[in-house]
PDB file of C-alpha atoms in Angstrom:
ATOM      1  CA  MET A   1      79.636 -75.804  -8.741  1.00 42.00           C
ATOM      2  CA  GLY A   2      78.946 -77.094  -5.288  1.00 42.00           C
ATOM      3  CA  CYS A   3      75.195 -76.493  -5.227  1.00 44.00           C
ATOM      4  CA  GLY A   4      72.165 -78.367  -6.394  1.00 47.00           C
ATOM      5  CA  VAL A   5      71.300 -77.576  -9.977  1.00 50.00           C
ATOM      6  CA  VAL A   6      68.095 -78.310 -11.767  1.00 49.00           C
ATOM      7  CA  SER A   7      67.007 -77.615 -15.292  1.00 48.00           C
ATOM      8  CA  GLY A   8      63.403 -78.449 -14.584  1.00 43.00           C
ATOM      9  CA  SER A   9      61.422 -81.421 -13.335  1.00 40.00           C
ATOM     10  CA  GLN A  10      57.857 -82.369 -12.590  1.00 42.00           C
ATOM     11  CA  GLY A  11      56.356 -82.721  -9.125  1.00 46.00           C
ATOM     12  CA  GLY A  12      58.667 -80.860  -6.743  1.00 58.00           C
ATOM     13  CA  GLU A  13      59.583 -78.504  -9.541  1.00 73.00           C
ATOM     14  CA  VAL A  14      61.857 -75.574  -8.788  1.00 79.00           C
ATOM     15  CA  ARG A  15      60.173 -72.302  -9.730  1.00 90.00           C
ATOM     16  CA  CYS A  16      62.338 -69.402 -10.791  1.00 91.00           C
ATOM     17  CA  ILE A  17      62.255 -66.029  -9.124  1.00 95.00           C
ATOM     18  CA  GLU A  18      60.105 -63.534 -11.023  1.00 95.00           C
ATOM     19  CA  ARG A  19      62.719 -60.768 -11.037  1.00 95.00           C
ATOM     20  CA  GLU A  20      65.237 -63.178 -12.564  1.00 96.00           C
ATOM     21  CA  ARG A  21      62.715 -64.437 -15.122  1.00 96.00           C
ATOM     22  CA  LEU A  22      62.140 -60.857 -16.250  1.00 95.00           C
ATOM     23  CA  ALA A  23      65.896 -60.231 -16.429  1.00 96.00           C
ATOM     24  CA  LEU A  24      66.293 -63.246 -18.728  1.00 97.00           C
ATOM     25  CA  LEU A  25      63.428 -62.098 -20.943  1.00 96.00           C
ATOM     26  CA  ASN A  26      64.979 -58.626 -21.186  1.00 95.00           C
ATOM     27  CA  PHE A  27      68.350 -60.207 -22.009  1.00 96.00           C
ATOM     28  CA  LYS A  28      66.686 -62.276 -24.764  1.00 96.00           C
ATOM     29  CA  GLN A  29      64.930 -59.192 -26.127  1.00 95.00           C
ATOM     30  CA  GLY A  30      68.319 -57.624 -26.870  1.00 93.00           C
ATOM     31  CA  LEU A  31      69.407 -60.608 -28.974  1.00 97.00           C
ATOM     32  CA  ILE A  32      68.709 -61.783 -32.492  1.00 97.00           C
ATOM     33  CA  ASP A  33      67.932 -65.502 -32.309  1.00 97.00           C
ATOM     34  CA  ARG A  34      67.414 -66.554 -35.924  1.00 95.00           C
ATOM     35  CA  ASN A  35      67.461 -70.276 -35.108  1.00 95.00           C
ATOM     36  CA  ASP A  36      64.875 -69.972 -32.319  1.00 95.00           C
ATOM     37  CA  ASN A  37      67.230 -71.567 -29.815  1.00 96.00           C
ATOM     38  CA  LEU A  38      65.585 -69.511 -27.085  1.00 97.00           C
ATOM     39  CA  SER A  39      62.023 -70.335 -28.141  1.00 95.00           C
ATOM     40  CA  SER A  40      61.375 -72.015 -24.774  1.00 94.00           C
ATOM     41  CA  TRP A  41      62.004 -68.673 -23.051  1.00 96.00           C
ATOM     42  CA  GLY A  42      58.695 -67.015 -22.230  1.00 89.00           C
ATOM     43  CA  GLY A  43      55.512 -67.954 -24.026  1.00 79.00           C
ATOM     44  CA  GLN A  44      53.473 -70.590 -22.227  1.00 79.00           C
ATOM     45  CA  GLU A  45      56.290 -71.573 -19.869  1.00 82.00           C
ATOM     46  CA  HIS A  46      56.698 -69.068 -17.043  1.00 89.00           C
ATOM     47  CA  ASN A  47      59.210 -71.139 -15.090  1.00 95.00           C
ATOM     48  CA  CYS A  48      62.608 -70.012 -16.346  1.00 96.00           C
ATOM     49  CA  CYS A  49      64.256 -72.963 -14.564  1.00 96.00           C
ATOM     50  CA  THR A  50      62.918 -75.160 -17.379  1.00 95.00           C
ATOM     51  CA  TRP A  51      64.158 -72.923 -20.194  1.00 96.00           C
ATOM     52  CA  LYS A  52      66.863 -74.190 -22.521  1.00 97.00           C
ATOM     53  CA  GLY A  53      70.309 -73.132 -21.311  1.00 98.00           C
ATOM     54  CA  VAL A  54      69.147 -71.945 -17.874  1.00 97.00           C
ATOM     55  CA  SER A  55      70.079 -73.682 -14.615  1.00 97.00           C
ATOM     56  CA  CYS A  56      68.634 -72.931 -11.199  1.00 97.00           C
ATOM     57  CA  ASN A  57      69.688 -73.757  -7.663  1.00 96.00           C
ATOM     58  CA  GLU A  58      67.264 -76.392  -6.393  1.00 94.00           C
ATOM     59  CA  ASN A  59      67.301 -74.942  -2.854  1.00 94.00           C
ATOM     60  CA  THR A  60      67.052 -71.202  -3.508  1.00 95.00           C
ATOM     61  CA  SER A  61      65.435 -71.193  -6.988  1.00 96.00           C
ATOM     62  CA  HIS A  62      67.961 -68.556  -8.119  1.00 97.00           C
ATOM     63  CA  VAL A  63      69.233 -68.699 -11.696  1.00 98.00           C
ATOM     64  CA  ILE A  64      72.849 -69.817 -11.346  1.00 98.00           C
ATOM     65  CA  GLY A  65      73.789 -70.884 -14.866  1.00 98.00           C
ATOM     66  CA  LEU A  66      73.430 -69.524 -18.360  1.00 98.00           C
ATOM     67  CA  GLN A  67      74.786 -72.027 -20.910  1.00 98.00           C
ATOM     68  CA  LEU A  68      74.194 -70.807 -24.462  1.00 98.00           C
ATOM     69  CA  PRO A  69      77.286 -71.897 -26.421  1.00 98.00           C
ATOM     70  CA  GLY A  70      77.054 -72.033 -30.207  1.00 98.00           C
ATOM     71  CA  TYR A  71      73.466 -70.773 -30.395  1.00 98.00           C
ATOM     72  CA  GLN A  72      74.374 -68.265 -33.153  1.00 96.00           C
ATOM     73  CA  LEU A  73      72.972 -65.419 -31.072  1.00 98.00           C
ATOM     74  CA  ARG A  74      73.635 -61.899 -32.351  1.00 98.00           C
ATOM     75  CA  GLY A  75      73.652 -58.615 -30.500  1.00 97.00           C
ATOM     76  CA  ASN A  76      75.266 -57.057 -27.471  1.00 95.00           C
ATOM     77  CA  ILE A  77      75.593 -58.360 -23.945  1.00 93.00           C
ATOM     78  CA  SER A  78      72.515 -56.648 -22.570  1.00 90.00           C
ATOM     79  CA  PRO A  79      72.621 -54.746 -19.266  1.00 88.00           C
ATOM     80  CA  ALA A  80      69.582 -56.851 -18.288  1.00 90.00           C
ATOM     81  CA  LEU A  81      71.981 -59.710 -17.594  1.00 91.00           C
ATOM     82  CA  PHE A  82      73.365 -57.725 -14.667  1.00 90.00           C
ATOM     83  CA  ASP A  83      70.081 -58.142 -12.813  1.00 91.00           C
ATOM     84  CA  LEU A  84      71.374 -61.691 -12.228  1.00 93.00           C
ATOM     85  CA  SER A  85      74.712 -60.515 -10.819  1.00 91.00           C
ATOM     86  CA  THR A  86      74.031 -61.795  -7.303  1.00 91.00           C
ATOM     87  CA  SER A  87      73.126 -65.323  -8.367  1.00 94.00           C
ATOM     88  CA  LEU A  88      74.973 -66.369 -11.546  1.00 96.00           C
ATOM     89  CA  VAL A  89      77.805 -68.834 -10.999  1.00 97.00           C
ATOM     90  CA  SER A  90      78.411 -69.916 -14.595  1.00 98.00           C
ATOM     91  CA  VAL A  91      78.034 -68.036 -17.899  1.00 97.00           C
ATOM     92  CA  ASP A  92      78.884 -69.605 -21.255  1.00 98.00           C
ATOM     93  CA  LEU A  93      78.056 -67.414 -24.237  1.00 98.00           C
ATOM     94  CA  SER A  94      80.878 -68.815 -26.358  1.00 98.00           C
ATOM     95  CA  ASP A  95      80.788 -69.327 -30.121  1.00 98.00           C
ATOM     96  CA  ASN A  96      77.953 -66.943 -30.853  1.00 98.00           C
ATOM     97  CA  GLN A  97      78.026 -63.709 -32.803  1.00 97.00           C
ATOM     98  CA  LEU A  98      77.875 -61.269 -29.911  1.00 98.00           C
ATOM     99  CA  ASP A  99      79.440 -57.897 -30.582  1.00 97.00           C
ATOM    100  CA  GLY A 100      80.110 -54.625 -28.829  1.00 95.00           C
ATOM    101  CA  LEU A 101      82.077 -54.100 -25.654  1.00 93.00           C
ATOM    102  CA  ILE A 102      82.453 -56.395 -22.681  1.00 91.00           C
ATOM    103  CA  PRO A 103      80.472 -54.406 -20.109  1.00 90.00           C
ATOM    104  CA  ASP A 104      82.464 -53.062 -17.183  1.00 87.00           C
ATOM    105  CA  ALA A 105      79.603 -54.090 -14.882  1.00 89.00           C
ATOM    106  CA  LEU A 106      80.762 -57.681 -15.363  1.00 88.00           C
ATOM    107  CA  GLY A 107      82.809 -57.236 -12.200  1.00 86.00           C
ATOM    108  CA  SER A 108      79.587 -57.057 -10.179  1.00 91.00           C
ATOM    109  CA  PHE A 109      78.970 -60.810 -10.587  1.00 92.00           C
ATOM    110  CA  SER A 110      80.138 -61.598  -7.071  1.00 90.00           C
ATOM    111  CA  PHE A 111      79.582 -65.380  -7.279  1.00 94.00           C
ATOM    112  CA  LEU A 112      80.781 -65.960 -10.839  1.00 94.00           C
ATOM    113  CA  GLU A 113      83.127 -68.945 -11.111  1.00 93.00           C
ATOM    114  CA  TYR A 114      83.024 -69.708 -14.843  1.00 94.00           C
ATOM    115  CA  LEU A 115      82.971 -67.191 -17.693  1.00 94.00           C
ATOM    116  CA  ASP A 116      83.352 -68.117 -21.359  1.00 96.00           C
ATOM    117  CA  LEU A 117      82.833 -65.369 -23.929  1.00 95.00           C
ATOM    118  CA  SER A 118      85.214 -66.860 -26.499  1.00 96.00           C
ATOM    119  CA  GLY A 119      84.463 -67.053 -30.209  1.00 97.00           C
ATOM    120  CA  ASN A 120      82.364 -63.916 -30.522  1.00 97.00           C
ATOM    121  CA  ARG A 121      82.907 -60.503 -32.072  1.00 97.00           C
ATOM    122  CA  LEU A 122      83.447 -58.589 -28.856  1.00 96.00           C
ATOM    123  CA  GLU A 123      85.674 -55.571 -29.237  1.00 94.00           C
ATOM    124  CA  GLY A 124      87.281 -52.788 -27.282  1.00 90.00           C
ATOM    125  CA  GLY A 125      89.438 -53.151 -24.227  1.00 85.00           C
ATOM    126  CA  PHE A 126      89.512 -55.561 -21.337  1.00 81.00           C
ATOM    127  CA  PRO A 127      87.372 -54.237 -18.480  1.00 82.00           C
ATOM    128  CA  GLU A 128      89.378 -53.614 -15.320  1.00 80.00           C
ATOM    129  CA  SER A 129      86.408 -54.901 -13.348  1.00 83.00           C
ATOM    130  CA  LEU A 130      87.441 -58.459 -14.307  1.00 81.00           C
ATOM    131  CA  SER A 131      89.857 -58.306 -11.389  1.00 78.00           C
ATOM    132  CA  ASP A 132      86.844 -58.063  -9.048  1.00 83.00           C
ATOM    133  CA  LEU A 133      85.702 -61.594  -9.947  1.00 85.00           C
ATOM    134  CA  SER A 134      87.365 -63.144  -6.926  1.00 83.00           C
ATOM    135  CA  ARG A 135      85.682 -66.579  -7.217  1.00 88.00           C
ATOM    136  CA  LEU A 136      86.521 -67.098 -10.886  1.00 87.00           C
ATOM    137  CA  TYR A 137      88.376 -70.292 -11.797  1.00 85.00           C
ATOM    138  CA  PHE A 138      87.722 -70.303 -15.587  1.00 89.00           C
ATOM    139  CA  LEU A 139      87.983 -67.320 -17.930  1.00 88.00           C
ATOM    140  CA  ASP A 140      88.061 -67.512 -21.729  1.00 91.00           C
ATOM    141  CA  LEU A 141      87.890 -64.340 -23.807  1.00 91.00           C
ATOM    142  CA  SER A 142      89.829 -65.724 -26.775  1.00 92.00           C
ATOM    143  CA  HIS A 143      88.854 -65.395 -30.439  1.00 94.00           C
ATOM    144  CA  ASN A 144      87.268 -61.969 -30.153  1.00 93.00           C
ATOM    145  CA  GLN A 145      88.420 -58.616 -31.455  1.00 92.00           C
ATOM    146  CA  LEU A 146      89.638 -57.254 -28.141  1.00 87.00           C
ATOM    147  CA  THR A 147      92.377 -54.656 -28.278  1.00 83.00           C
ATOM    148  CA  GLY A 148      94.566 -52.712 -25.939  1.00 70.00           C
ATOM    149  CA  LEU A 149      96.433 -53.699 -22.855  1.00 64.00           C
ATOM    150  CA  VAL A 150      95.203 -56.376 -20.520  1.00 66.00           C
ATOM    151  CA  PRO A 151      94.571 -54.653 -17.194  1.00 59.00           C
ATOM    152  CA  GLU A 152      96.426 -55.748 -14.137  1.00 56.00           C
ATOM    153  CA  LEU A 153      94.224 -58.588 -12.989  1.00 58.00           C
ATOM    154  CA  ARG A 154      95.415 -58.650  -9.387  1.00 56.00           C
ATOM    155  CA  GLY A 155      92.232 -60.235  -8.126  1.00 56.00           C
ATOM    156  CA  LEU A 156      92.492 -63.096 -10.612  1.00 58.00           C
ATOM    157  CA  ILE A 157      96.214 -63.708 -10.458  1.00 56.00           C
ATOM    158  CA  SER A 158      96.113 -64.205  -6.707  1.00 50.00           C
ATOM    159  CA  LEU A 159      93.379 -66.836  -6.922  1.00 53.00           C
ATOM    160  CA  ARG A 160      94.495 -70.320  -6.053  1.00 53.00           C
ATOM    161  CA  GLU A 161      91.398 -71.717  -7.751  1.00 56.00           C
ATOM    162  CA  LEU A 162      91.988 -70.103 -11.151  1.00 58.00           C
ATOM    163  CA  LEU A 163      92.587 -73.112 -13.363  1.00 59.00           C
ATOM    164  CA  TYR A 164      92.203 -71.665 -16.838  1.00 62.00           C
ATOM    165  CA  ILE A 165      92.580 -68.236 -18.382  1.00 63.00           C
ATOM    166  CA  THR A 166      92.758 -67.431 -22.089  1.00 66.00           C
ATOM    167  CA  ILE A 167      92.509 -63.905 -23.412  1.00 66.00           C
ATOM    168  CA  SER A 168      94.322 -64.129 -26.752  1.00 65.00           C
TER     169      SER A 168
END
């Protein structure tokens, strides 16, 4: 990713930004987590940089990664996630049981490089805003229930860095 990442440490511990901590808690609130995979989120631990599946930049303390593959999470992709649109670099929500539409606001993630929403129950069309993700090098939307035409992804097709795209 090109930046220092920390998942939590003692001593010179990176502390997450309060606004981003609240965004993550709101995102969690919109999910059904029957296996308590997100039990470290909230509660006694206020530093979201130490939460399972969350990565923070060690210099800026911004949340830059959300890695929750195979957690068996149910629900929709909450709009609360978009409060992290100026910091997230990597999002992996693959192999869960997320449903609903892929939000059009996804295109507002200006620094997003890696997006994996494969293996869910997402439906509807492909948001045209995907073409706004100009830094993206990995995109996997496969194994969902997406329908309709794939929009012209001019922004993605012109990227020299795009290494992987699957939308089947």
